[in-house]
Every structure is written in C-alpha cells, then in structure tokens.
Amino acid sequence: MRDLAFCLGEYATHVSDASCSSYSPHSCISPSLIPSVQNAVVCLYKIFLSTQKQLLLTATWSKTNTVQGLSISFGESNPSAAFKLNTNSRLFRKKKGSKSFEFDDSKVDVLWDLSGAKYNLGPEPVDGYYVLVLIDSELGLVLGDMAEEAITQKIKSGARVAKSSLISRREHFSGNTLCSTKAQFSDTGISHDILIRCSGENEGSKYPVLSVCIDRKTVIRVKRLQWNFRGNQTIFLDGLLVDLLWDVHDWFFNPASGSGYAVFMFRKRSGMDSRLWLEERVVQREQEKAEFSLVICACKSP
C-alpha cells in the first residue's frame, strides 16, 4: 500500500461540506457479521522532562495464538524494543516486576504488574494492572487503573512527574470488514464508540458501501466504494473538527497478496485551522503541537 499521506494528499476526493458537522438521524444498526479481531495496539507518547529533554515512547500491546505481551521502545530511528514482556509464554510468565536499562544517556526504569490484569477480546488490558516508566528517576509514563496505588508504594515521595501526551494510537485488526473500537479526542471529552463497516453484495447492496458510526449514529456513508476507495471527510465531535481519512484500495485491487489491508485515520485539527491537515507540510506539523490521531489498520481475510 502506498503512503497514506501521499495518496490522500494527491488523489483524495474531498467530500467535506456543511452537512459533515451534523450526525445522521439514522442509527447505525449492528450487522450480523462477527467483528474483526484486534491483535495489536500501538501507542505513541511524547514525554517532556523537567530538564527540557523530550522523548518519544512507543508502547505496543500485541496478541497472537501463542504470544501476548507488551513492548516499549524509545525514539524513531531505533525500531528495536528496549523492553519486552511476554505474559503468555511457557518459559516466561513474569507478570510482575521491574527492569532498568540505558537510553540516550538516561536511566530508564520500568515497573509493572499484570498479574491481575483483565482483558476483553483485545491485547490491551482494561483494568487490574499498572505500568510505570521512569526516566532519570522522573515519572514519565503512567498506565493502568492500579498506577496511583503503585506510585504511592514504590516511588519515592517528592519524585518529579514529567508531562506526557498521547500523540497517536494505532490499532490492528484482522478478519472481516467490520471494526469496532473506542476513542477519546480531547482531555475533557468522553470516550466514543466507533464502528467501521463495509457492506457488500452479500448483504443486498449492488455496490460496496462504507459506513462509519460514532455512538451508534452514522456520521459518514460512502457509496460505490470501489471507485471512492480513497478520500476524506470532516466531522464535528465534542466541539472539535476531526478529519476522517480512508484508504481501502487493497481491499479491492490487491488480490495477489492473499489478504487486503485498509487504513482509516481520525485526526483532530488544531486551533482554528480550517484546512485538511494533510494539505500542509508534514514537517511543519511535527514542529507544532502534536494533535491526537487514531489509526485503524484492517486486514480482510480471504
């Protein structure tokens, strides 16, 4: 698949208009299809230390038939994970512990407890766990509902707390053309239910139709998807403009791969920006305040 930003920037069909900021009155009816399985969640955080040092941290929750765990890596140039935890291995079941290592002249400490973690169908725990990451004794990342108690018990009183922000969340699904997830687009907003569905001829439609539903209401409906396989539209959510971009080219035109991949991106606009964010130089955007984006990568099984 070609780069999403390149494809949409050059070939996208812009369908954003005044009607995009209001919900459809029709409810999003849950189809009979079984939702795709979520097998990986990749979260990118930006950490601002009190020393003015900034770090990018990637936390990846993954799940296969034999492996389920967490990996943590730093930076963009070095893809290798500095910390790996496999909670589903016969040889290694250390679901509680700590580890220290060096990165970029800084000491990193990771403390975790997944022994009582509870999961839904995905690889990311929903409660009963904590993960703490300290950089040079400064608390850089806090995950899990048990984190507050762990900080009280394991972190020295008066320890500095760094500022951190979630820049992007990338979710990987495999199965059919129905994906279901949740997302929160602002610190003060609520968590929204998101459902992406592609209906085909086997459901009575002559041409494939893409539907995106938020909180059980259809906000986007793209007809004749095999011709409109790349595009974007703007929705109004929690008082914010959110751009939705899609690329389902490989679902229709890459049969040789054995499975088709589609990409959906929700990107919150910053400030009073009235333009689609991909129309600007990506480099310039990276220099500004990073706004949250949700990326869904969907693999359609043959």
mmCIF file of C-alpha atoms in Angstrom:
data_model
loop_
_atom_site.group_PDB
_atom_site.id
_atom_site.type_symbol
_atom_site.label_atom_id
_atom_site.label_comp_id
_atom_site.label_asym_id
_atom_site.label_seq_id
_atom_site.Cartn_x
_atom_site.Cartn_y
_atom_site.Cartn_z
ATOM 1 C CA MET A 1 0.000 0.000 0.000
ATOM 2 C CA ARG A 2 1.301 3.459 -0.877
ATOM 3 C CA ASP A 3 1.921 6.003 1.850
ATOM 4 C CA LEU A 4 -1.430 7.202 3.191
ATOM 5 C CA ALA A 5 -0.455 10.860 3.367
ATOM 6 C CA PHE A 6 0.833 10.818 -0.225
ATOM 7 C CA CYS A 7 -2.199 9.018 -1.592
ATOM 8 C CA LEU A 8 -4.759 11.238 0.080
ATOM 9 C CA GLY A 9 -2.855 14.436 -0.492
ATOM 10 C CA GLU A 10 -2.676 13.793 -4.250
ATOM 11 C CA TYR A 11 -5.752 11.748 -5.103
ATOM 12 C CA ALA A 12 -8.300 12.245 -2.324
ATOM 13 C CA THR A 13 -11.876 13.088 -3.173
ATOM 14 C CA HIS A 14 -12.769 15.947 -0.847
ATOM 15 C CA VAL A 15 -16.355 15.484 0.227
ATOM 16 C CA SER A 16 -16.301 17.713 3.306
ATOM 17 C CA ASP A 17 -19.157 20.208 3.419
ATOM 18 C CA ALA A 18 -21.561 21.863 5.832
ATOM 19 C CA SER A 19 -23.529 18.685 6.330
ATOM 20 C CA CYS A 20 -20.468 16.906 7.660
ATOM 21 C CA SER A 21 -20.732 18.627 11.017
ATOM 22 C CA SER A 22 -24.054 17.064 11.924
ATOM 23 C CA TYR A 23 -24.969 13.491 12.684
ATOM 24 C CA SER A 24 -27.251 11.430 10.531
ATOM 25 C CA PRO A 25 -30.598 10.848 12.209
ATOM 26 C CA HIS A 26 -30.389 7.165 11.327
ATOM 27 C CA SER A 27 -28.935 4.825 13.908
ATOM 28 C CA CYS A 28 -26.046 2.584 12.978
ATOM 29 C CA ILE A 29 -27.638 -0.857 13.004
ATOM 30 C CA SER A 30 -25.298 -3.551 14.239
ATOM 31 C CA PRO A 31 -24.719 -6.065 11.430
ATOM 32 C CA SER A 32 -24.805 -9.822 11.826
ATOM 33 C CA LEU A 33 -21.105 -10.066 10.952
ATOM 34 C CA ILE A 34 -18.687 -11.012 13.702
ATOM 35 C CA PRO A 35 -16.355 -8.044 14.363
ATOM 36 C CA SER A 36 -12.717 -8.306 13.310
ATOM 37 C CA VAL A 37 -10.224 -9.355 15.970
ATOM 38 C CA GLN A 38 -7.942 -6.702 17.413
ATOM 39 C CA ASN A 39 -4.429 -8.158 17.580
ATOM 40 C CA ALA A 40 -2.215 -5.138 18.271
ATOM 41 C CA VAL A 41 -2.419 -1.654 19.792
ATOM 42 C CA VAL A 42 0.494 0.758 19.283
ATOM 43 C CA CYS A 43 0.507 3.975 21.345
ATOM 44 C CA LEU A 44 2.991 6.785 20.726
ATOM 45 C CA TYR A 45 3.634 9.157 23.627
ATOM 46 C CA LYS A 46 5.658 12.351 23.806
ATOM 47 C CA ILE A 47 7.316 12.916 27.171
ATOM 48 C CA PHE A 48 8.552 16.327 28.356
ATOM 49 C CA LEU A 49 11.062 16.035 31.192
ATOM 50 C CA SER A 50 11.755 18.811 33.691
ATOM 51 C CA THR A 51 15.253 19.094 32.183
ATOM 52 C CA GLN A 52 13.619 20.276 28.905
ATOM 53 C CA LYS A 53 14.530 16.968 27.307
ATOM 54 C CA GLN A 54 11.851 15.412 25.099
ATOM 55 C CA LEU A 55 11.424 11.738 24.344
ATOM 56 C CA LEU A 56 9.161 9.672 22.118
ATOM 57 C CA LEU A 57 7.977 6.426 23.712
ATOM 58 C CA THR A 58 6.090 3.671 21.915
ATOM 59 C CA ALA A 59 4.089 1.127 23.895
ATOM 60 C CA THR A 60 2.870 -1.872 21.908
ATOM 61 C CA TRP A 61 0.313 -4.364 23.189
ATOM 62 C CA SER A 62 0.138 -7.448 20.964
ATOM 63 C CA LYS A 63 -1.621 -10.787 20.889
ATOM 64 C CA THR A 64 -1.327 -13.899 18.741
ATOM 65 C CA ASN A 65 -2.279 -17.532 19.251
ATOM 66 C CA THR A 66 0.924 -18.140 21.211
ATOM 67 C CA VAL A 67 2.144 -14.738 22.399
ATOM 68 C CA GLN A 68 0.562 -11.900 24.337
ATOM 69 C CA GLY A 69 2.523 -9.092 25.879
ATOM 70 C CA LEU A 70 3.910 -5.575 25.964
ATOM 71 C CA SER A 71 6.950 -3.972 24.363
ATOM 72 C CA ILE A 72 8.339 -0.475 24.954
ATOM 73 C CA SER A 73 10.738 1.372 22.670
ATOM 74 C CA PHE A 74 12.168 4.888 22.530
ATOM 75 C CA GLY A 75 12.852 7.263 19.663
ATOM 76 C CA GLU A 76 12.078 6.952 15.970
ATOM 77 C CA SER A 77 15.372 5.861 14.420
ATOM 78 C CA ASN A 78 15.852 2.706 16.525
ATOM 79 C CA PRO A 79 12.930 0.319 15.990
ATOM 80 C CA SER A 80 14.187 -2.352 18.386
ATOM 81 C CA ALA A 81 12.296 -2.620 21.649
ATOM 82 C CA ALA A 82 14.198 -1.802 24.814
ATOM 83 C CA PHE A 83 11.690 -3.696 26.953
ATOM 84 C CA LYS A 84 9.671 -6.796 26.097
ATOM 85 C CA LEU A 85 7.238 -8.705 28.272
ATOM 86 C CA ASN A 86 5.537 -11.888 27.138
ATOM 87 C CA THR A 87 2.782 -12.808 29.565
ATOM 88 C CA ASN A 88 1.660 -15.851 27.595
ATOM 89 C CA SER A 89 4.891 -17.811 27.327
ATOM 90 C CA ARG A 90 5.511 -21.148 28.999
ATOM 91 C CA LEU A 91 9.113 -20.146 29.564
ATOM 92 C CA PHE A 92 8.456 -16.668 30.874
ATOM 93 C CA ARG A 93 5.452 -15.687 32.955
ATOM 94 C CA LYS A 94 6.878 -12.767 34.887
ATOM 95 C CA LYS A 95 3.714 -10.699 35.071
ATOM 96 C CA LYS A 96 5.051 -8.552 37.903
ATOM 97 C CA GLY A 97 8.468 -6.981 38.291
ATOM 98 C CA SER A 98 10.876 -4.228 37.229
ATOM 99 C CA LYS A 99 13.662 -3.680 34.744
ATOM 100 C CA SER A 100 16.324 -0.996 34.240
ATOM 101 C CA PHE A 101 18.250 -0.058 31.097
ATOM 102 C CA GLU A 102 20.002 2.888 29.462
ATOM 103 C CA PHE A 103 18.728 5.031 26.604
ATOM 104 C CA ASP A 104 20.257 8.223 25.206
ATOM 105 C CA ASP A 105 22.390 8.817 28.320
ATOM 106 C CA SER A 106 19.362 8.384 30.567
ATOM 107 C CA LYS A 107 18.488 5.629 33.010
ATOM 108 C CA VAL A 108 15.078 4.081 32.369
ATOM 109 C CA ASP A 109 13.174 2.052 34.957
ATOM 110 C CA VAL A 110 10.044 0.083 34.064
ATOM 111 C CA LEU A 111 7.790 -1.247 36.827
ATOM 112 C CA TRP A 112 4.778 -3.385 36.032
ATOM 113 C CA ASP A 113 2.127 -5.678 37.484
ATOM 114 C CA LEU A 114 -0.095 -7.569 35.049
ATOM 115 C CA SER A 115 -0.757 -10.490 37.378
ATOM 116 C CA GLY A 116 -4.376 -9.438 37.940
ATOM 117 C CA ALA A 117 -4.968 -7.767 34.583
ATOM 118 C CA LYS A 118 -8.358 -8.240 32.934
ATOM 119 C CA TYR A 119 -8.842 -8.244 29.174
ATOM 120 C CA ASN A 120 -11.701 -8.068 26.742
ATOM 121 C CA LEU A 121 -11.025 -9.507 23.291
ATOM 122 C CA GLY A 122 -8.020 -7.317 22.506
ATOM 123 C CA PRO A 123 -4.378 -7.415 23.623
ATOM 124 C CA GLU A 124 -4.599 -4.344 25.877
ATOM 125 C CA PRO A 125 -5.768 -4.846 29.483
ATOM 126 C CA VAL A 126 -8.809 -2.885 30.572
ATOM 127 C CA ASP A 127 -8.195 -2.872 34.340
ATOM 128 C CA GLY A 128 -6.391 -4.602 37.191
ATOM 129 C CA TYR A 129 -2.862 -3.566 36.178
ATOM 130 C CA TYR A 130 -0.213 -0.845 36.112
ATOM 131 C CA VAL A 131 2.870 0.062 34.090
ATOM 132 C CA LEU A 132 5.211 2.834 35.249
ATOM 133 C CA VAL A 133 8.139 4.242 33.263
ATOM 134 C CA LEU A 134 10.713 6.446 34.983
ATOM 135 C CA ILE A 135 13.434 8.373 33.145
ATOM 136 C CA ASP A 136 16.287 9.528 35.396
ATOM 137 C CA SER A 137 14.010 8.988 38.416
ATOM 138 C CA GLU A 138 11.330 11.210 36.882
ATOM 139 C CA LEU A 139 7.930 9.623 36.357
ATOM 140 C CA GLY A 140 7.434 9.752 32.598
ATOM 141 C CA LEU A 141 4.522 7.434 31.792
ATOM 142 C CA VAL A 142 1.696 6.050 33.901
ATOM 143 C CA LEU A 143 -0.644 3.339 32.601
ATOM 144 C CA GLY A 144 -3.385 1.326 34.305
ATOM 145 C CA ASP A 145 -6.043 1.777 36.956
ATOM 146 C CA MET A 146 -3.716 0.496 39.710
ATOM 147 C CA ALA A 147 -0.993 3.041 38.940
ATOM 148 C CA GLU A 148 -1.878 5.509 41.697
ATOM 149 C CA GLU A 149 -1.537 2.873 44.403
ATOM 150 C CA ALA A 150 1.723 1.627 42.877
ATOM 151 C CA ILE A 151 3.182 5.143 42.809
ATOM 152 C CA THR A 152 2.422 5.569 46.496
ATOM 153 C CA GLN A 153 4.071 2.266 47.391
ATOM 154 C CA LYS A 154 7.035 2.148 45.012
ATOM 155 C CA ILE A 155 8.003 5.695 44.057
ATOM 156 C CA LYS A 156 9.876 7.970 46.433
ATOM 157 C CA SER A 157 7.886 10.831 47.863
ATOM 158 C CA GLY A 158 8.583 14.086 46.055
ATOM 159 C CA ALA A 159 9.615 12.443 42.804
ATOM 160 C CA ARG A 160 9.261 14.684 39.767
ATOM 161 C CA VAL A 161 6.456 13.978 37.316
ATOM 162 C CA ALA A 162 7.037 14.671 33.637
ATOM 163 C CA LYS A 163 4.382 15.909 31.252
ATOM 164 C CA SER A 164 3.257 13.370 28.682
ATOM 165 C CA SER A 165 0.757 13.345 25.840
ATOM 166 C CA LEU A 166 -0.655 10.592 23.657
ATOM 167 C CA ILE A 167 0.180 11.576 20.085
ATOM 168 C CA SER A 168 -1.282 8.630 18.231
ATOM 169 C CA ARG A 169 -2.959 5.296 18.741
ATOM 170 C CA ARG A 170 -2.740 2.654 16.033
ATOM 171 C CA GLU A 171 -4.959 -0.423 16.188
ATOM 172 C CA HIS A 172 -4.530 -3.513 14.011
ATOM 173 C CA PHE A 173 -7.481 -5.748 13.158
ATOM 174 C CA SER A 174 -7.828 -8.951 11.167
ATOM 175 C CA GLY A 175 -10.929 -10.770 9.985
ATOM 176 C CA ASN A 176 -13.781 -9.249 8.025
ATOM 177 C CA THR A 177 -14.723 -5.670 7.138
ATOM 178 C CA LEU A 178 -16.244 -4.744 10.486
ATOM 179 C CA CYS A 179 -14.057 -2.985 13.089
ATOM 180 C CA SER A 180 -15.184 -1.747 16.487
ATOM 181 C CA THR A 181 -13.189 0.392 18.937
ATOM 182 C CA LYS A 182 -13.325 3.355 21.337
ATOM 183 C CA ALA A 183 -11.536 6.703 21.285
ATOM 184 C CA GLN A 184 -11.360 9.949 23.241
ATOM 185 C CA PHE A 185 -10.406 13.019 21.188
ATOM 186 C CA SER A 186 -9.988 15.573 23.967
ATOM 187 C CA ASP A 187 -8.951 15.574 27.603
ATOM 188 C CA THR A 188 -12.376 16.809 28.676
ATOM 189 C CA GLY A 189 -14.374 14.760 26.167
ATOM 190 C CA ILE A 190 -15.975 11.373 26.635
ATOM 191 C CA SER A 191 -14.909 8.064 25.162
ATOM 192 C CA HIS A 192 -16.793 7.393 21.938
ATOM 193 C CA ASP A 193 -17.802 4.068 20.409
ATOM 194 C CA ILE A 194 -16.559 3.838 16.821
ATOM 195 C CA LEU A 195 -17.720 1.252 14.316
ATOM 196 C CA ILE A 196 -16.445 0.951 10.742
ATOM 197 C CA ARG A 197 -18.345 -1.306 8.392
ATOM 198 C CA CYS A 198 -18.099 -2.159 4.722
ATOM 199 C CA SER A 199 -21.237 -3.806 3.332
ATOM 200 C CA GLY A 200 -21.157 -5.765 0.083
ATOM 201 C CA GLU A 201 -23.275 -7.614 -2.408
ATOM 202 C CA ASN A 202 -23.854 -10.470 0.013
ATOM 203 C CA GLU A 203 -25.876 -8.034 2.160
ATOM 204 C CA GLY A 204 -28.135 -6.932 -0.657
ATOM 205 C CA SER A 205 -26.068 -3.980 -1.894
ATOM 206 C CA LYS A 206 -25.186 -3.787 -5.564
ATOM 207 C CA TYR A 207 -22.026 -1.811 -4.785
ATOM 208 C CA PRO A 208 -19.882 -1.803 -1.625
ATOM 209 C CA VAL A 209 -20.745 0.902 0.900
ATOM 210 C CA LEU A 210 -18.525 2.211 3.689
ATOM 211 C CA SER A 211 -20.280 3.310 6.895
ATOM 212 C CA VAL A 212 -18.658 4.949 9.899
ATOM 213 C CA CYS A 213 -20.721 5.134 13.080
ATOM 214 C CA ILE A 214 -19.979 7.014 16.282
ATOM 215 C CA ASP A 215 -22.061 6.237 19.345
ATOM 216 C CA ARG A 216 -24.450 4.185 17.186
ATOM 217 C CA LYS A 217 -25.142 7.035 14.752
ATOM 218 C CA THR A 218 -23.958 7.035 11.157
ATOM 219 C CA VAL A 219 -21.686 10.039 10.545
ATOM 220 C CA ILE A 220 -20.234 9.026 7.166
ATOM 221 C CA ARG A 221 -21.575 6.862 4.375
ATOM 222 C CA VAL A 222 -19.511 6.347 1.209
ATOM 223 C CA LYS A 223 -21.282 4.691 -1.719
ATOM 224 C CA ARG A 224 -19.610 2.957 -4.698
ATOM 225 C CA LEU A 225 -16.573 2.336 -2.543
ATOM 226 C CA GLN A 226 -14.653 0.545 -5.283
ATOM 227 C CA TRP A 227 -14.382 3.938 -7.052
ATOM 228 C CA ASN A 228 -14.154 6.103 -3.927
ATOM 229 C CA PHE A 229 -11.546 3.891 -2.273
ATOM 230 C CA ARG A 230 -9.540 6.882 -1.034
ATOM 231 C CA GLY A 231 -10.988 10.022 0.440
ATOM 232 C CA ASN A 232 -11.614 12.215 3.451
ATOM 233 C CA GLN A 233 -14.451 13.885 5.267
ATOM 234 C CA THR A 234 -14.751 16.144 8.278
ATOM 235 C CA ILE A 235 -16.944 15.502 11.297
ATOM 236 C CA PHE A 236 -17.764 17.696 14.276
ATOM 237 C CA LEU A 237 -17.203 15.937 17.594
ATOM 238 C CA ASP A 238 -17.029 17.284 21.163
ATOM 239 C CA GLY A 239 -16.808 20.800 19.759
ATOM 240 C CA LEU A 240 -13.809 19.792 17.624
ATOM 241 C CA LEU A 241 -13.184 19.326 13.929
ATOM 242 C CA VAL A 242 -11.984 15.778 13.270
ATOM 243 C CA ASP A 243 -10.775 14.707 9.833
ATOM 244 C CA LEU A 244 -11.520 11.142 8.815
ATOM 245 C CA LEU A 245 -9.381 9.705 6.024
ATOM 246 C CA TRP A 246 -9.730 6.291 4.448
ATOM 247 C CA ASP A 247 -7.756 4.135 2.024
ATOM 248 C CA VAL A 248 -9.346 0.795 1.150
ATOM 249 C CA HIS A 249 -7.563 0.344 -2.176
ATOM 250 C CA ASP A 250 -6.070 -3.033 -1.276
ATOM 251 C CA TRP A 251 -9.434 -4.422 -0.284
ATOM 252 C CA PHE A 252 -10.385 -4.297 -3.969
ATOM 253 C CA PHE A 253 -7.223 -4.126 -6.072
ATOM 254 C CA ASN A 254 -4.572 -6.220 -4.347
ATOM 255 C CA PRO A 255 -5.860 -9.801 -4.525
ATOM 256 C CA ALA A 256 -2.381 -11.215 -5.143
ATOM 257 C CA SER A 257 -1.377 -10.528 -1.531
ATOM 258 C CA GLY A 258 -3.880 -13.063 -0.247
ATOM 259 C CA SER A 259 -5.428 -10.502 2.088
ATOM 260 C CA GLY A 260 -6.379 -6.858 1.746
ATOM 261 C CA TYR A 261 -5.310 -4.042 4.052
ATOM 262 C CA ALA A 262 -7.269 -0.861 4.658
ATOM 263 C CA VAL A 263 -6.304 2.205 6.680
ATOM 264 C CA PHE A 264 -8.650 4.606 8.466
ATOM 265 C CA MET A 265 -7.357 7.695 10.257
ATOM 266 C CA PHE A 266 -9.144 10.074 12.628
ATOM 267 C CA ARG A 267 -7.113 13.239 13.169
ATOM 268 C CA LYS A 268 -8.105 16.133 15.402
ATOM 269 C CA ARG A 269 -7.441 19.564 13.945
ATOM 270 C CA SER A 270 -5.527 22.124 15.969
ATOM 271 C CA GLY A 271 -6.767 25.582 16.881
ATOM 272 C CA MET A 272 -8.678 27.483 14.199
ATOM 273 C CA ASP A 273 -7.071 25.532 11.359
ATOM 274 C CA SER A 274 -9.690 25.310 8.614
ATOM 275 C CA ARG A 275 -7.707 23.168 6.198
ATOM 276 C CA LEU A 276 -7.314 19.442 5.999
ATOM 277 C CA TRP A 277 -4.127 18.691 7.924
ATOM 278 C CA LEU A 278 -2.606 16.586 5.149
ATOM 279 C CA GLU A 279 -2.679 19.583 2.804
ATOM 280 C CA GLU A 280 0.108 21.144 4.831
ATOM 281 C CA ARG A 281 3.714 20.125 5.010
ATOM 282 C CA VAL A 282 4.013 17.189 7.392
ATOM 283 C CA VAL A 283 7.336 18.515 8.673
ATOM 284 C CA GLN A 284 5.748 21.788 9.719
ATOM 285 C CA ARG A 285 3.006 19.951 11.578
ATOM 286 C CA GLU A 286 5.534 17.934 13.537
ATOM 287 C CA GLN A 287 7.110 21.167 14.762
ATOM 288 C CA GLU A 288 3.797 22.384 16.130
ATOM 289 C CA LYS A 289 1.813 20.955 18.982
ATOM 290 C CA ALA A 290 1.009 17.356 18.106
ATOM 291 C CA GLU A 291 -2.710 16.634 17.947
ATOM 292 C CA PHE A 292 -4.111 13.193 18.670
ATOM 293 C CA SER A 293 -4.757 10.782 15.826
ATOM 294 C CA LEU A 294 -6.365 7.345 15.768
ATOM 295 C CA VAL A 295 -5.257 4.965 13.000
ATOM 296 C CA ILE A 296 -7.078 1.706 12.275
ATOM 297 C CA CYS A 297 -5.323 -0.842 10.076
ATOM 298 C CA ALA A 298 -7.749 -3.550 8.956
ATOM 299 C CA CYS A 299 -6.726 -6.791 7.278
ATOM 300 C CA LYS A 300 -9.508 -8.535 5.393
ATOM 301 C CA SER A 301 -9.042 -12.294 5.445
ATOM 302 C CA PRO A 302 -9.540 -14.058 2.122
#
